[in-house]
Coordinates of C-alpha atoms and ligand atoms in Angstrom, one line a residue:
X6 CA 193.2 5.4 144.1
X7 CA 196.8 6.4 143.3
X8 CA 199.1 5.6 146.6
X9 CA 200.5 9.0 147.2
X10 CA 196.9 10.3 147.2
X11 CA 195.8 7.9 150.2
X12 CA 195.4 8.9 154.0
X13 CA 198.3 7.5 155.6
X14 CA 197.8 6.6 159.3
X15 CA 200.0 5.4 161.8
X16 CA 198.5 2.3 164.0
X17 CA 199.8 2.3 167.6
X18 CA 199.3 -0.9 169.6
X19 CA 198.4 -3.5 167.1
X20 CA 197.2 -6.6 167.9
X21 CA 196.7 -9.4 165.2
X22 CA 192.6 -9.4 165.5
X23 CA 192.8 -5.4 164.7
X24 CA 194.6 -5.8 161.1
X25 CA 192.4 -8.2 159.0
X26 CA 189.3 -5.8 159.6
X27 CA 191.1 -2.4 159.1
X28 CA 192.5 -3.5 156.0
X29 CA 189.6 -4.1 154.3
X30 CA 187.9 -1.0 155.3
X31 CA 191.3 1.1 154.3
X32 CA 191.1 -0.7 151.0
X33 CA 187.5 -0.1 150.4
X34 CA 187.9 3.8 152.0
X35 CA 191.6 4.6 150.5
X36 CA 193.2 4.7 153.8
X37 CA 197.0 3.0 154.4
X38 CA 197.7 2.0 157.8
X39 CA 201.0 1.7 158.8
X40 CA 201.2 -1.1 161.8
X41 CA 203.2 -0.4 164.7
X42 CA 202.8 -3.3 167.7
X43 CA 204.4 -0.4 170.5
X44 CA 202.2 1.6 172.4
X45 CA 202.1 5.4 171.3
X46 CA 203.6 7.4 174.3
X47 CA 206.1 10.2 174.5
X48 CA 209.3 7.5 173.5
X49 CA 207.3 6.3 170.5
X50 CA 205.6 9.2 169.1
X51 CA 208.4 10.1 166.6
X52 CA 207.0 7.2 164.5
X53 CA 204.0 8.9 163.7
X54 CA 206.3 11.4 161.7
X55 CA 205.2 11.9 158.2
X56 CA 201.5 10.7 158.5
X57 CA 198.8 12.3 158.3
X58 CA 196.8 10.9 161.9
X59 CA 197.6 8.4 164.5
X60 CA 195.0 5.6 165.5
X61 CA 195.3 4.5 168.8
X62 CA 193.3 2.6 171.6
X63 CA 193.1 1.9 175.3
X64 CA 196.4 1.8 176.4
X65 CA 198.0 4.5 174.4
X66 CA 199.3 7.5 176.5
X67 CA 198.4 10.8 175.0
X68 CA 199.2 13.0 177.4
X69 CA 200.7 17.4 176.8
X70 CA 203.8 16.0 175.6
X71 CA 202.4 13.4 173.7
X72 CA 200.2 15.9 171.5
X73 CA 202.7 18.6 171.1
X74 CA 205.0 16.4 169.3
X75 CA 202.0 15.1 167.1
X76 CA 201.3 19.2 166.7
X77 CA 205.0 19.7 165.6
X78 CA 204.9 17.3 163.2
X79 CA 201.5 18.2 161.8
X80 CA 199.3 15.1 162.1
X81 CA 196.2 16.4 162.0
X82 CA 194.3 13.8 163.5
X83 CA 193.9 11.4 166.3
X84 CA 191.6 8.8 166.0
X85 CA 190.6 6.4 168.6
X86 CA 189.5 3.3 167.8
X87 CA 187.7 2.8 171.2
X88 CA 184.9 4.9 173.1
X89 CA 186.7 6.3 176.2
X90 CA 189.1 8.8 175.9
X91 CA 190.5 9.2 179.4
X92 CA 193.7 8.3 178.0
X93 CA 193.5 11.2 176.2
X94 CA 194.4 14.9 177.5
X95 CA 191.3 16.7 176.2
X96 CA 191.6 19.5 178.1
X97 CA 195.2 20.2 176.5
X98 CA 194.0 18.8 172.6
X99 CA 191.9 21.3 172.0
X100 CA 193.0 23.6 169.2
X101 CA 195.7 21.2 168.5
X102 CA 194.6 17.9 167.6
X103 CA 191.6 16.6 166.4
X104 CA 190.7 14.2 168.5
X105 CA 187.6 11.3 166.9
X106 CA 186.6 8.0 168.4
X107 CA 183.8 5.2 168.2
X108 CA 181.2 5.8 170.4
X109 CA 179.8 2.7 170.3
X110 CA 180.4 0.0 168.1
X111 CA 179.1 -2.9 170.3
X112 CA 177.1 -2.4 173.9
X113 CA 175.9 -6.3 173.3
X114 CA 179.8 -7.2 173.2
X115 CA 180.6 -5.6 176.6
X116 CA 176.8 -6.1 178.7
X117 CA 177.2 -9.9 177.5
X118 CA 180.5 -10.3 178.5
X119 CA 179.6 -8.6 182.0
X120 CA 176.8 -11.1 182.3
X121 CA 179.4 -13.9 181.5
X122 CA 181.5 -13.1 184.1
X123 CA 178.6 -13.0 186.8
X124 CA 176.9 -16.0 185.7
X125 CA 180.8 -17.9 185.9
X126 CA 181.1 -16.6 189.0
X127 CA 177.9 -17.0 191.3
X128 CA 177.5 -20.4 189.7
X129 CA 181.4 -21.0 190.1
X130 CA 181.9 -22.1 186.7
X131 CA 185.5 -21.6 186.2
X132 CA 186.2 -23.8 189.4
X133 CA 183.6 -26.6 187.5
X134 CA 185.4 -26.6 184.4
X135 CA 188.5 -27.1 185.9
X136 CA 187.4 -30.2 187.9
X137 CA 185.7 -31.7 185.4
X138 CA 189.3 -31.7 183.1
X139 CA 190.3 -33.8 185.9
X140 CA 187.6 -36.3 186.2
X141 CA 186.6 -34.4 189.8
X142 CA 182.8 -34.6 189.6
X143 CA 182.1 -33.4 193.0
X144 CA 179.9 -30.7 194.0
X145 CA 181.6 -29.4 197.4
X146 CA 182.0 -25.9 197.2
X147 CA 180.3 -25.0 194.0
X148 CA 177.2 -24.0 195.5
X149 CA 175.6 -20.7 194.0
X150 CA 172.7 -18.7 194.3
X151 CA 169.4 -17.7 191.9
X152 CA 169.7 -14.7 190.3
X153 CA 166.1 -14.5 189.7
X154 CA 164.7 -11.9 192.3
X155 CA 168.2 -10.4 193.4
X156 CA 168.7 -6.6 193.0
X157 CA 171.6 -5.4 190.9
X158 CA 173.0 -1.8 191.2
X159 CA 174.2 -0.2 187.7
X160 CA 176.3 2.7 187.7
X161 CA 175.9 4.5 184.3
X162 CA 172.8 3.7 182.1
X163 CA 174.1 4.8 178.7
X164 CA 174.3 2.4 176.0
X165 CA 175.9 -0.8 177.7
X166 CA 174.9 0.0 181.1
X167 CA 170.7 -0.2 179.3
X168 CA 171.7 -3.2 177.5
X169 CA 173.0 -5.0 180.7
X170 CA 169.8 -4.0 182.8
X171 CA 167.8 -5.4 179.8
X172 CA 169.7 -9.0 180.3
X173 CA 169.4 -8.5 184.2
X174 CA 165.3 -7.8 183.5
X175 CA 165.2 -10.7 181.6
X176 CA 166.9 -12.8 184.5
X177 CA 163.9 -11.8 186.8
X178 CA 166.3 -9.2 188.4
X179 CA 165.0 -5.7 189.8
X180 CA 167.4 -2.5 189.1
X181 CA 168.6 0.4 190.8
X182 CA 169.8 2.9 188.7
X183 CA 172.4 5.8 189.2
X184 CA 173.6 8.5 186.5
X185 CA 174.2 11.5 186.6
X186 CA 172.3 12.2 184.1
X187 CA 169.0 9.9 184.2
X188 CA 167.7 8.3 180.6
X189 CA 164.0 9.0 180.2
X190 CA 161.8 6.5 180.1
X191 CA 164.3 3.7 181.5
X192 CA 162.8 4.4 185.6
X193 CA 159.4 1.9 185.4
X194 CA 159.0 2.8 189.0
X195 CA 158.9 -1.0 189.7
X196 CA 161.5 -3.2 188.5
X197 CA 163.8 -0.5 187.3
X198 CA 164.3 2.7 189.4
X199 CA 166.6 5.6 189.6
X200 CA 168.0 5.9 193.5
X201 CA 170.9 8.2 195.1
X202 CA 173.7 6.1 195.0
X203 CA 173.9 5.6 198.9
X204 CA 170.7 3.6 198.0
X205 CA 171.9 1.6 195.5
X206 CA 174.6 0.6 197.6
X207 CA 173.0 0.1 200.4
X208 CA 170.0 -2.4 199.0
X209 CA 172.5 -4.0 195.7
X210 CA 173.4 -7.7 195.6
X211 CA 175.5 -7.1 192.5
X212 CA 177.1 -3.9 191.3
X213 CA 177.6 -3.1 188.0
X214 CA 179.9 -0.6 186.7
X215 CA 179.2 1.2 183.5
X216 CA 179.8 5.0 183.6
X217 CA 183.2 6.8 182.3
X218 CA 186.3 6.9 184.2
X219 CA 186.2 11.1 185.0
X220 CA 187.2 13.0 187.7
X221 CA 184.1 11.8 189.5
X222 CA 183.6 8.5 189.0
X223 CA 187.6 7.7 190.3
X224 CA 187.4 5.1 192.5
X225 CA 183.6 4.8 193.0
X226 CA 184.1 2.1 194.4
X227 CA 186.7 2.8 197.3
X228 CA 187.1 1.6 200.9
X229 CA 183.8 3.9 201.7
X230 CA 181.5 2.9 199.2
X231 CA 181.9 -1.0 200.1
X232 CA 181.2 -0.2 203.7
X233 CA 178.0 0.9 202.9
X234 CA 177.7 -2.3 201.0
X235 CA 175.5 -5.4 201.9
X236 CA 177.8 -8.5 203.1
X237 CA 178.5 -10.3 200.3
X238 CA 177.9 -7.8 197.4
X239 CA 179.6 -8.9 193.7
X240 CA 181.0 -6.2 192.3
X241 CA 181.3 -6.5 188.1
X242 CA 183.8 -4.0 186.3
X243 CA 184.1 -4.2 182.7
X244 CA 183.9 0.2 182.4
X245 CA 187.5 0.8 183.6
X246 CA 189.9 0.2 185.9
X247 CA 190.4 3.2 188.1
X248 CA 186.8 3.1 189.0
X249 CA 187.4 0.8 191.7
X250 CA 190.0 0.7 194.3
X251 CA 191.8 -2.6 194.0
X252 CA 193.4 -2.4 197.1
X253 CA 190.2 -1.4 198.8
X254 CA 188.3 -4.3 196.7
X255 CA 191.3 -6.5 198.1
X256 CA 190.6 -5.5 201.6
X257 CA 186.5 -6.0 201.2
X258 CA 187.2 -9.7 199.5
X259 CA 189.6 -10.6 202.6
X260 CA 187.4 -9.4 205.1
X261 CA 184.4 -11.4 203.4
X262 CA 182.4 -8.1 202.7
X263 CA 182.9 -8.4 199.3
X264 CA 181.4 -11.8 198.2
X265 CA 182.7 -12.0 194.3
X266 CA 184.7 -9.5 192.2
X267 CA 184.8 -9.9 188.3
X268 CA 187.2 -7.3 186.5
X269 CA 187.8 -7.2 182.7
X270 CA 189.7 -4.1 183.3
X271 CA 192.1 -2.8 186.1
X272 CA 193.7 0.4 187.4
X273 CA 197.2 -0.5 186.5
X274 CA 196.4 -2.7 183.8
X275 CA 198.5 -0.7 180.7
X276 CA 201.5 -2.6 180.6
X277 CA 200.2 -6.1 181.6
X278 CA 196.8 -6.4 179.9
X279 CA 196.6 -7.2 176.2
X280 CA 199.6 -8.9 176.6
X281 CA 201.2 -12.5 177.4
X282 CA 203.2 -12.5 180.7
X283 CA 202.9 -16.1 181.9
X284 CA 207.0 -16.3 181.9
X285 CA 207.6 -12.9 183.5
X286 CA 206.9 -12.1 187.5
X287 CA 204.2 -10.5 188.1
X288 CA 205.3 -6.9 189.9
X289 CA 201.8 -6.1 190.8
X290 CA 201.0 -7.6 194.3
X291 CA 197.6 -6.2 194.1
X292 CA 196.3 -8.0 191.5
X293 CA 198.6 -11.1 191.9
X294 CA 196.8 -11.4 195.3
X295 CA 193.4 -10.8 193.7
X296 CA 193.7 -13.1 190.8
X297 CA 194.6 -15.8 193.6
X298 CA 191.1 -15.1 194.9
X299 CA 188.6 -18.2 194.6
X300 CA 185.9 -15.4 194.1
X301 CA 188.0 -13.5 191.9
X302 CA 187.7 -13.6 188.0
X303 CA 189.8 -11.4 186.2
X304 CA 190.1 -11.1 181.7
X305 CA 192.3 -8.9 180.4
X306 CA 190.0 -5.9 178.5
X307 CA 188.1 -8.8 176.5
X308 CA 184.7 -7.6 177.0
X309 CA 184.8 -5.6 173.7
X310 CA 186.3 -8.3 171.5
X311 CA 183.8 -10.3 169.5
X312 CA 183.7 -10.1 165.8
X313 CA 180.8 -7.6 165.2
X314 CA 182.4 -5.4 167.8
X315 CA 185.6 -5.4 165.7
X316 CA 184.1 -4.8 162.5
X317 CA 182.1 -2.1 164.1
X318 CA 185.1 -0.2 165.1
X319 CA 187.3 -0.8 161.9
X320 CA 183.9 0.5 159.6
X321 CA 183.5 3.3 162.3
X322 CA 186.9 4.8 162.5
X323 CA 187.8 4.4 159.0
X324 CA 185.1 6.4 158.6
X325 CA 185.6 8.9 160.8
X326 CA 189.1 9.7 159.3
X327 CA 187.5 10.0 155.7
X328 CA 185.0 12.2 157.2
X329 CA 187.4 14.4 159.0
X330 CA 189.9 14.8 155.9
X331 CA 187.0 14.8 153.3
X332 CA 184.2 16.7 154.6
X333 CA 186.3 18.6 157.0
X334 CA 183.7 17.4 159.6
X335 CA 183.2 14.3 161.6
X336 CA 180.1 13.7 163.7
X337 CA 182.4 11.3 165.8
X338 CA 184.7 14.4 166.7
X339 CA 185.0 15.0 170.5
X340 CA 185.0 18.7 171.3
X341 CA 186.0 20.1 174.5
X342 CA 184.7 23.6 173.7
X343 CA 182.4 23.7 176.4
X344 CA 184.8 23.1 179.2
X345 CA 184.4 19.3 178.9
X346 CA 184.5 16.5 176.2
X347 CA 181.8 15.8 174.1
X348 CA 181.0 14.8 170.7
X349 CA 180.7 17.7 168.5
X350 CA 177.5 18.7 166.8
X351 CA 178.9 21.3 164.3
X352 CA 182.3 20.7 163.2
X353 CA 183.5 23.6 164.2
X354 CA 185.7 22.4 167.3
X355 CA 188.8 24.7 167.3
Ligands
NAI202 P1 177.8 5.9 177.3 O1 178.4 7.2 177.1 O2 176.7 5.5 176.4 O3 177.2 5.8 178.8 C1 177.9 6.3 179.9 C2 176.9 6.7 181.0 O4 177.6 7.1 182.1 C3 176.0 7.9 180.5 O5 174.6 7.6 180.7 C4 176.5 9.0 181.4 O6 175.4 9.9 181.7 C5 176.9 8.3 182.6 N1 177.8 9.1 183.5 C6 178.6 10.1 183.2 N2 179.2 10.6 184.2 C7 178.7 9.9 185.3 C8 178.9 10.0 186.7 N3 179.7 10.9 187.2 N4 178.2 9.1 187.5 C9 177.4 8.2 187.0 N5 177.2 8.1 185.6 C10 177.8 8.9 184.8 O7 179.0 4.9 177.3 P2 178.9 3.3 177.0 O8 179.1 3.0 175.6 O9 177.7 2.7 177.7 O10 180.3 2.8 177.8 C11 180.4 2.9 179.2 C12 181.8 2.6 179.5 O11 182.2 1.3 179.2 C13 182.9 3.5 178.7 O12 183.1 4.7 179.4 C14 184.1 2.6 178.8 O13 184.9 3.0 179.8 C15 183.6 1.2 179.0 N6 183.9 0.3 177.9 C16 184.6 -0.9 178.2 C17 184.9 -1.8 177.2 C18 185.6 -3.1 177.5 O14 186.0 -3.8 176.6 N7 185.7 -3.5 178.8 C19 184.5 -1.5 175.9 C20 183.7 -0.3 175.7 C21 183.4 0.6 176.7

């Protein structure tokens, strides 16, 4: 394919595990990416001039301003290369950008990733490893506990969220479900069950987030929620950030309610995640006070990143842009015709 006939995008927040995968898809597909490491937000959205879509992820702020300046200039198309789109003003897109985005690419990367974290943490792995690096072989303090026979509490039982409870079944854990809207078939009356989620966190020893960060779900887990809480309840994040309160997290690990926290993501996390601050002070006293936690594990937004995952998403939102400027119709689209965002089932979003 001659150049001036490819798709030219402009890449927002690159990281060097994003390029070797998207450049074989835009080779295969006849899509040119142009690379930019900054984040897109309203300072940097001028370099998206002359292209034909942006691609962006996570941490990218497209907000009004954001989208009018991508309107101006007539890029067509944003495509995310991830599967929430809270980042994202939907509400304020619609009729002027087209906004697609990877629904899934891999829930075994994230659910595995949240069991990682739970099994490091209960059987105090991270403090083990350490040790043992220093010829410590002593056992004080690294006492843990069976999972086999605990209850875990899963908020959101789409893809990831059924994926986890599958691991958890397989641990000889019983579930209590919550969504807000229930998947048939997943409720076995026994070891899985759909409660109210007063009873799931009343009767949880782990909780397990895995619904969307909306209007909602914000801080599901706040100061209120962990009062109702057994003593001692982990609570796993790897859905994002704002679900949970971090101060009110901080104040439930302090006061020993809270018996473990694992967080891949975190309210505040945009301009420290993803990123390597070792030589900088940290600003954040929240999570500098968490992270110094014993029963505290924190990664930076890492759940998602294993190889199938990344191939997944390059394959998936390559697509999706050929779609959109081929077909004039992407199955990936998300519409907010209906008042909310969802994905479109007829291509005719705006
Ligand atoms: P999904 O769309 O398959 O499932 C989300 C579930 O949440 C659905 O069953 C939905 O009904 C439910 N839900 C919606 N509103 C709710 C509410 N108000 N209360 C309770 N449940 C509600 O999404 P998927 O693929 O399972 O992803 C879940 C979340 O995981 C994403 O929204 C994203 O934030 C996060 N994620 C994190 C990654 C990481 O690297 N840490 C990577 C990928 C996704």
């Amino acid at each position: 394919m001659k150049m001036e006939n490819r798709i030219k995008i402009a890449f927002f927040d690159t990281k060097p595990y994003d390029k070797p995968s998207f450049e074989r898809f835009g080779e295969k597909y006849g899509i040119t990416f142009k690379y930019y490491e900054t984040k897109l937000n309203e300072d940097t959205v001028e370099l998206a001039q002359g292209y034909d879509g942006v691609c962006a992820f996570v941490n990218d702020t497209v907000n009004a301003a954001v989208i009018d300046s991508l309107a101006d200039m007539g890029v067509k198309v944003l495509a995310l290369r991830c599967a929430g789109f809270n980042n994202v003003d939907m509400k304020y897109a619609f009729g002027k950008i087209h906004v697609l985005r990877v629904p899934a690419y891999s829930p075994y990367a994230v659910a595995e990733h949240t069991m990682a974290l739970l099994l490091t943490s209960i059987r105090r792995i991270h403090k083990a490893y350490i040790r043992t690096r220093d010829f410590n072989f002593s056992l004080s303090g690294l006492t843990g506990f069976d999972l086999h026979g605990k209850t875990v509490g899963v908020i959101g039982t789409g893809k990831i969220g059924r994926v986890f409870i599958d691991i958890c079944r397989g641990f000889g854990m019983k579930v209590l479900a919550y969504d807000k809207f229930p998947a048939e078939g997943l409720d076995n009356g026994d070891t899985v069950r759909y409660v109210e989620l007063d009873e799931l966190f009343a009767n949880s020893d782990i909780i397990s987030l895995h619904c969307p960060l909306n209007e909602e779900t914000h801080h599901i887990i706040n100061a209120e929620a962990l009062e109702k809480c057994k003593r001692g309840v982990v609570i796993l994040n790897t859905s994002r950030g704002a679900l949970v309160d971090a101060e009110a997290l901080l104040a439930g690990i302090k006061s020993r309610k809270v018996g473990a926290a694992c967080l891949d993501v975190y309210e505040e996390e945009s301009d420290l995640f993803f990123e390597d601050n070792s030589g900088h002070i940290l600003e954040d006293d929240t999570l500098a006070r968490l992270i110094s936690m014993p029963n505290v594990i924190v990664t930076s937004h890492q759940a998602f990143l294993t190889e199938d995952a990344l191939e997944n998403i390059a394959e998936t939102t390559v697509k999706n842009i050929v779609d959109f400027f081929e077909k004039k119709q992407c199955p990936n689209e998300l519409c907010y015709r209906k008042g909310t965002a969802e994905d479109c089932k007829d291509g005719k979003c705006f």
